[in-house]
mmCIF file of C-alpha atoms in Angstrom:
data_model
loop_
_atom_site.group_PDB
_atom_site.id
_atom_site.type_symbol
_atom_site.label_atom_id
_atom_site.label_comp_id
_atom_site.label_asym_id
_atom_site.label_seq_id
_atom_site.Cartn_x
_atom_site.Cartn_y
_atom_site.Cartn_z
ATOM 1 C CA MET A 1 72.116 -35.795 41.056
ATOM 2 C CA ILE A 2 73.341 -32.207 40.736
ATOM 3 C CA SER A 3 75.373 -31.206 43.778
ATOM 4 C CA ILE A 4 76.480 -27.609 44.407
ATOM 5 C CA SER A 5 78.870 -26.896 47.277
ATOM 6 C CA ASN A 6 79.798 -23.341 48.292
ATOM 7 C CA ALA A 7 79.646 -22.075 44.707
ATOM 8 C CA ARG A 8 80.253 -18.336 44.353
ATOM 9 C CA LYS A 9 80.405 -15.833 41.522
ATOM 10 C CA SER A 10 81.274 -12.163 42.095
ATOM 11 C CA TYR A 11 80.588 -9.510 39.490
ATOM 12 C CA THR A 12 81.234 -6.423 41.619
ATOM 13 C CA SER A 13 81.657 -5.718 45.314
ATOM 14 C CA GLU A 14 77.873 -5.301 45.480
ATOM 15 C CA VAL A 15 76.733 -8.028 43.068
ATOM 16 C CA ASN A 16 77.525 -11.524 44.304
ATOM 17 C CA ILE A 17 75.999 -14.935 43.715
ATOM 18 C CA GLY A 18 76.331 -17.479 46.503
ATOM 19 C CA PRO A 19 77.507 -19.245 48.425
ATOM 20 C CA LEU A 20 75.173 -21.800 46.861
ATOM 21 C CA ASN A 21 74.620 -25.172 48.495
ATOM 22 C CA ILE A 22 72.005 -27.537 47.129
ATOM 23 C CA GLU A 23 71.457 -31.109 45.968
ATOM 24 C CA ILE A 24 68.972 -31.533 43.137
ATOM 25 C CA PRO A 25 67.681 -35.104 42.835
ATOM 26 C CA LYS A 26 67.812 -37.039 39.617
ATOM 27 C CA ALA A 27 64.772 -37.261 37.294
ATOM 28 C CA GLY A 28 61.805 -34.977 36.823
ATOM 29 C CA ILE A 29 61.675 -31.202 36.417
ATOM 30 C CA THR A 30 63.200 -28.725 38.839
ATOM 31 C CA SER A 31 62.499 -25.046 38.180
ATOM 32 C CA ILE A 32 64.500 -22.099 39.478
ATOM 33 C CA ILE A 33 62.327 -19.060 40.184
ATOM 34 C CA GLY A 34 62.963 -15.618 41.644
ATOM 35 C CA PRO A 35 62.911 -11.916 40.764
ATOM 36 C CA ASN A 36 65.161 -10.340 38.142
ATOM 37 C CA GLY A 37 68.757 -10.256 39.312
ATOM 38 C CA ALA A 38 68.283 -13.118 41.768
ATOM 39 C CA GLY A 39 71.055 -15.171 40.150
ATOM 40 C CA LYS A 40 68.910 -17.785 38.401
ATOM 41 C CA SER A 41 70.621 -17.769 35.012
ATOM 42 C CA THR A 42 74.071 -17.353 36.554
ATOM 43 C CA THR A 43 73.465 -20.488 38.628
ATOM 44 C CA LEU A 44 72.317 -22.445 35.572
ATOM 45 C CA LEU A 45 75.291 -21.284 33.502
ATOM 46 C CA MET A 46 77.734 -22.273 36.244
ATOM 47 C CA ILE A 47 76.187 -25.751 36.401
ATOM 48 C CA GLY A 48 76.468 -25.979 32.608
ATOM 49 C CA ARG A 49 80.090 -24.758 32.705
ATOM 50 C CA LEU A 50 79.313 -21.814 30.464
ATOM 51 C CA LEU A 51 80.362 -19.509 33.314
ATOM 52 C CA ASN A 52 83.288 -20.120 35.628
ATOM 53 C CA MET A 53 82.821 -20.115 39.392
ATOM 54 C CA ASP A 54 85.097 -18.014 41.571
ATOM 55 C CA GLU A 55 84.896 -20.620 44.336
ATOM 56 C CA GLY A 56 83.181 -23.897 45.146
ATOM 57 C CA GLN A 57 82.397 -27.141 43.405
ATOM 58 C CA ILE A 58 79.590 -28.405 41.183
ATOM 59 C CA ASN A 59 79.097 -32.089 40.390
ATOM 60 C CA VAL A 60 76.674 -33.461 37.818
ATOM 61 C CA ALA A 61 76.223 -37.237 37.836
ATOM 62 C CA ASN A 62 79.348 -37.448 40.033
ATOM 63 C CA MET A 63 81.384 -35.488 37.469
ATOM 64 C CA ASP A 64 83.143 -32.312 38.602
ATOM 65 C CA VAL A 65 82.117 -29.783 35.946
ATOM 66 C CA SER A 66 85.303 -27.769 36.444
ATOM 67 C CA GLU A 67 87.623 -30.726 36.013
ATOM 68 C CA SER A 68 85.861 -33.081 33.594
ATOM 69 C CA LYS A 69 86.610 -33.168 29.882
ATOM 70 C CA SER A 70 84.098 -31.332 27.716
ATOM 71 C CA GLU A 71 83.543 -34.384 25.521
ATOM 72 C CA ASP A 72 82.674 -36.465 28.590
ATOM 73 C CA LEU A 73 80.346 -33.832 30.059
ATOM 74 C CA ALA A 74 78.575 -33.453 26.711
ATOM 75 C CA LYS A 75 77.390 -37.043 27.006
ATOM 76 C CA VAL A 76 75.898 -36.392 30.448
ATOM 77 C CA MET A 77 74.618 -32.808 30.349
ATOM 78 C CA THR A 78 73.396 -30.335 27.760
ATOM 79 C CA ILE A 79 72.320 -26.706 28.125
ATOM 80 C CA LEU A 80 70.230 -24.266 26.100
ATOM 81 C CA ARG A 81 70.817 -20.569 26.726
ATOM 82 C CA GLN A 82 68.306 -17.746 26.343
ATOM 83 C CA GLU A 83 70.205 -16.146 23.477
ATOM 84 C CA ASN A 84 70.502 -18.401 20.466
ATOM 85 C CA HIS A 85 72.360 -16.908 17.523
ATOM 86 C CA PHE A 86 71.028 -19.218 14.894
ATOM 87 C CA VAL A 87 72.212 -19.492 11.312
ATOM 88 C CA THR A 88 69.087 -18.737 9.310
ATOM 89 C CA ARG A 89 69.977 -21.048 6.429
ATOM 90 C CA LEU A 90 69.909 -24.114 8.615
ATOM 91 C CA THR A 91 66.911 -26.397 8.310
ATOM 92 C CA VAL A 92 65.138 -27.786 11.358
ATOM 93 C CA ARG A 93 66.636 -31.204 10.707
ATOM 94 C CA GLN A 94 70.144 -29.796 10.388
ATOM 95 C CA LEU A 95 69.737 -27.891 13.661
ATOM 96 C CA VAL A 96 68.450 -30.921 15.569
ATOM 97 C CA GLY A 97 71.346 -32.903 14.083
ATOM 98 C CA PHE A 98 73.826 -30.687 15.947
ATOM 99 C CA GLY A 99 72.693 -32.418 19.129
ATOM 100 C CA ARG A 100 74.411 -35.582 17.883
ATOM 101 C CA PHE A 101 77.823 -33.935 17.499
ATOM 102 C CA PRO A 102 79.324 -35.318 20.761
ATOM 103 C CA TYR A 103 78.803 -38.793 19.309
ATOM 104 C CA SER A 104 79.054 -38.347 15.539
ATOM 105 C CA LYS A 105 81.666 -35.557 15.317
ATOM 106 C CA GLY A 106 79.738 -34.340 12.297
ATOM 107 C CA ARG A 107 79.442 -37.706 10.533
ATOM 108 C CA LEU A 108 75.883 -38.815 11.169
ATOM 109 C CA THR A 109 75.215 -42.544 11.298
ATOM 110 C CA ASN A 110 71.912 -44.307 10.674
ATOM 111 C CA GLU A 111 71.439 -44.441 14.453
ATOM 112 C CA ASP A 112 72.013 -40.678 14.681
ATOM 113 C CA GLU A 113 69.425 -40.123 11.948
ATOM 114 C CA ARG A 114 66.956 -42.323 13.846
ATOM 115 C CA ILE A 115 67.452 -40.292 17.035
ATOM 116 C CA ILE A 116 67.110 -36.988 15.153
ATOM 117 C CA SER A 117 63.812 -38.196 13.662
ATOM 118 C CA LYS A 118 62.675 -39.365 17.105
ATOM 119 C CA TYR A 119 62.915 -35.864 18.591
ATOM 120 C CA ILE A 120 61.596 -34.115 15.496
ATOM 121 C CA ASP A 121 58.513 -36.317 15.804
ATOM 122 C CA PHE A 122 58.343 -35.855 19.580
ATOM 123 C CA PHE A 123 58.185 -32.071 19.221
ATOM 124 C CA GLU A 124 55.726 -32.261 16.320
ATOM 125 C CA LEU A 125 58.177 -30.788 13.834
ATOM 126 C CA SER A 126 57.931 -33.451 11.125
ATOM 127 C CA ASP A 127 56.117 -31.163 8.689
ATOM 128 C CA LEU A 128 58.747 -28.467 9.268
ATOM 129 C CA GLU A 129 61.987 -30.460 9.223
ATOM 130 C CA ASP A 130 63.057 -29.160 5.793
ATOM 131 C CA ARG A 131 62.107 -25.564 6.542
ATOM 132 C CA TYR A 132 64.798 -22.989 7.301
ATOM 133 C CA LEU A 133 64.888 -21.481 10.774
ATOM 134 C CA ASP A 134 64.093 -17.974 9.555
ATOM 135 C CA GLU A 135 60.887 -19.353 8.035
ATOM 136 C CA LEU A 136 59.572 -20.479 11.421
ATOM 137 C CA SER A 137 57.555 -18.727 14.079
ATOM 138 C CA GLY A 138 59.216 -18.033 17.424
ATOM 139 C CA GLY A 139 57.405 -20.957 19.033
ATOM 140 C CA GLN A 140 58.363 -23.366 16.257
ATOM 141 C CA ARG A 141 61.985 -22.271 16.428
ATOM 142 C CA GLN A 142 62.057 -22.699 20.206
ATOM 143 C CA ARG A 143 60.713 -26.232 19.847
ATOM 144 C CA ALA A 144 63.456 -26.957 17.319
ATOM 145 C CA TYR A 145 66.132 -25.773 19.748
ATOM 146 C CA VAL A 146 64.761 -27.889 22.576
ATOM 147 C CA ALA A 147 64.564 -30.865 20.194
ATOM 148 C CA MET A 148 68.245 -30.263 19.425
ATOM 149 C CA VAL A 149 69.332 -30.399 23.085
ATOM 150 C CA LEU A 150 67.194 -33.461 23.773
ATOM 151 C CA SER A 151 68.638 -35.258 20.747
ATOM 152 C CA GLN A 152 71.972 -35.142 22.572
ATOM 153 C CA GLU A 153 70.320 -37.762 24.814
ATOM 154 C CA THR A 154 71.939 -36.710 28.066
ATOM 155 C CA GLU A 155 70.719 -37.549 31.559
ATOM 156 C CA TYR A 156 70.612 -33.846 32.449
ATOM 157 C CA VAL A 157 69.070 -31.040 30.392
ATOM 158 C CA LEU A 158 69.489 -27.396 31.441
ATOM 159 C CA LEU A 159 67.118 -24.809 29.928
ATOM 160 C CA ASP A 160 67.442 -21.074 30.526
ATOM 161 C CA GLU A 161 63.945 -19.590 30.228
ATOM 162 C CA PRO A 162 62.555 -21.972 27.593
ATOM 163 C CA LEU A 163 59.317 -19.940 27.525
ATOM 164 C CA ASN A 164 61.091 -16.724 26.552
ATOM 165 C CA ASN A 165 59.137 -14.854 23.832
ATOM 166 C CA LEU A 166 56.374 -17.475 23.730
ATOM 167 C CA ASP A 167 52.711 -16.579 24.155
ATOM 168 C CA VAL A 168 50.545 -18.392 26.695
ATOM 169 C CA ALA A 169 49.293 -21.110 24.330
ATOM 170 C CA ARG A 170 52.793 -21.918 23.070
ATOM 171 C CA SER A 171 54.165 -21.800 26.618
ATOM 172 C CA VAL A 172 51.609 -24.397 27.686
ATOM 173 C CA LYS A 173 52.528 -26.597 24.716
ATOM 174 C CA MET A 174 56.252 -26.302 25.464
ATOM 175 C CA MET A 175 55.796 -27.232 29.124
ATOM 176 C CA GLU A 176 53.601 -30.178 28.161
ATOM 177 C CA HIS A 177 56.403 -31.388 25.867
ATOM 178 C CA LEU A 178 59.002 -30.989 28.630
ATOM 179 C CA ARG A 179 56.808 -32.761 31.190
ATOM 180 C CA HIS A 180 56.252 -35.602 28.741
ATOM 181 C CA ALA A 181 59.997 -35.789 27.974
ATOM 182 C CA ALA A 182 60.935 -35.971 31.658
ATOM 183 C CA ASP A 183 58.390 -38.726 32.247
ATOM 184 C CA GLU A 184 58.927 -40.752 29.066
ATOM 185 C CA PHE A 185 62.730 -40.573 28.831
ATOM 186 C CA GLY A 186 63.520 -40.454 32.560
ATOM 187 C CA ILE A 187 65.731 -37.382 32.218
ATOM 188 C CA THR A 188 66.451 -34.596 34.691
ATOM 189 C CA ILE A 189 65.385 -31.171 33.454
ATOM 190 C CA LEU A 190 66.589 -28.061 35.280
ATOM 191 C CA THR A 191 64.963 -24.886 34.019
ATOM 192 C CA VAL A 192 64.910 -21.184 34.844
ATOM 193 C CA MET A 193 61.330 -19.875 34.932
ATOM 194 C CA HIS A 194 59.826 -16.428 35.410
ATOM 195 C CA ASP A 195 56.223 -17.539 35.787
ATOM 196 C CA ILE A 196 55.513 -19.040 39.217
ATOM 197 C CA ASN A 197 52.352 -20.790 38.072
ATOM 198 C CA PHE A 198 53.963 -22.508 35.083
ATOM 199 C CA ALA A 199 56.719 -23.700 37.428
ATOM 200 C CA ALA A 200 54.179 -24.962 39.952
ATOM 201 C CA LYS A 201 52.009 -26.792 37.449
ATOM 202 C CA TYR A 202 54.699 -28.626 35.515
ATOM 203 C CA SER A 203 57.619 -29.075 37.922
ATOM 204 C CA ASP A 204 58.361 -31.664 40.572
ATOM 205 C CA ARG A 205 60.459 -29.283 42.667
ATOM 206 C CA ILE A 206 61.138 -25.562 42.854
ATOM 207 C CA CYS A 207 64.297 -23.730 43.868
ATOM 208 C CA ALA A 208 63.509 -20.130 44.855
ATOM 209 C CA MET A 209 66.303 -17.545 44.729
ATOM 210 C CA LYS A 210 66.683 -13.969 45.925
ATOM 211 C CA ASP A 211 69.695 -11.633 46.016
ATOM 212 C CA GLY A 212 72.063 -14.312 44.772
ATOM 213 C CA LYS A 213 71.089 -16.827 47.433
ATOM 214 C CA ILE A 214 68.858 -19.891 47.571
ATOM 215 C CA SER A 215 65.908 -18.899 49.732
ATOM 216 C CA ALA A 216 63.983 -22.171 49.577
ATOM 217 C CA PHE A 217 64.006 -25.537 47.841
ATOM 218 C CA GLY A 218 61.371 -28.221 47.959
ATOM 219 C CA LYS A 219 58.274 -29.779 46.474
ATOM 220 C CA ILE A 220 55.549 -27.615 44.996
ATOM 221 C CA LYS A 221 53.281 -27.397 48.062
ATOM 222 C CA GLU A 222 56.252 -26.415 50.225
ATOM 223 C CA ILE A 223 57.255 -23.527 47.982
ATOM 224 C CA MET A 224 53.765 -22.335 47.051
ATOM 225 C CA ASN A 225 53.502 -20.540 50.362
ATOM 226 C CA PRO A 226 52.171 -16.961 50.362
ATOM 227 C CA LYS A 227 54.532 -15.688 53.051
ATOM 228 C CA LEU A 228 57.585 -17.261 51.425
ATOM 229 C CA LEU A 229 56.753 -16.008 47.916
ATOM 230 C CA THR A 230 55.745 -12.550 49.134
ATOM 231 C CA ASP A 231 59.130 -12.220 50.816
ATOM 232 C CA ILE A 232 61.041 -13.445 47.750
ATOM 233 C CA PHE A 233 59.239 -11.284 45.186
ATOM 234 C CA GLU A 234 58.574 -8.355 47.540
ATOM 235 C CA THR A 235 54.962 -8.053 46.478
ATOM 236 C CA ASP A 236 51.791 -9.465 47.972
ATOM 237 C CA ILE A 237 51.118 -12.967 46.686
ATOM 238 C CA GLU A 238 48.130 -15.113 47.577
ATOM 239 C CA ILE A 239 47.879 -18.859 46.992
ATOM 240 C CA ILE A 240 44.563 -20.387 46.007
ATOM 241 C CA ASP A 241 43.591 -23.952 45.138
ATOM 242 C CA GLY A 242 43.384 -24.007 41.360
ATOM 243 C CA PRO A 243 42.037 -26.808 39.163
ATOM 244 C CA TYR A 244 45.576 -28.132 38.609
ATOM 245 C CA GLY A 245 47.065 -27.407 42.029
ATOM 246 C CA PRO A 246 48.162 -24.319 43.979
ATOM 247 C CA LEU A 247 47.920 -21.055 42.047
ATOM 248 C CA ALA A 248 49.722 -17.779 42.838
ATOM 249 C CA ILE A 249 47.686 -14.576 42.580
ATOM 250 C CA TYR A 250 49.705 -11.360 42.486
#
């Protein structure tokens, strides 16, 4: 479980995140949605200890992220940011291999190689594993990065806008991979999403944020409420019954 208690982050006197209080259950996919500036990425980065809180406490799998050793946290939680400054002369296999660093410290064992191959195959990258990152499309490169964080084999995976710069077809494929990963490997995926309908179709739960606060948290049917979403996004949103569940029209 991810537990956040009175977490705050202040940027200026007018820009504040929190206090945040929420418990995110283990397993499945939870998506954080909300308008720009709502505090979605800040919340994710604080959970992943890439951004310090000003106040409060965050526990992941009963580990205090502020107090725990990095090497211990790295075996429980991994995070992928929006901005990835990749080294172009890395191959796909070399990149995915970085996910094994908390265990191998750079000296890959046969077991590490097996796990690397497992996630390369899972994300359908086998034909590309010897290609350099700058030879890949944006969608292929994004799959390689997600394969890298999953190869760390942590219980908790944090993804900041994994659909960033992907077209609709590649976004669908990515979310299908993540849904399959959550179900097959029993992991907890926490992701920041801009698209309400992608969040609704592929997630188990949604956390909706506005103005640095958590406005609502619950299962899909609870959050896919026209009044609630209209208030959060400050634009008229209708909910219809789509072929795969509730669909937001805006």
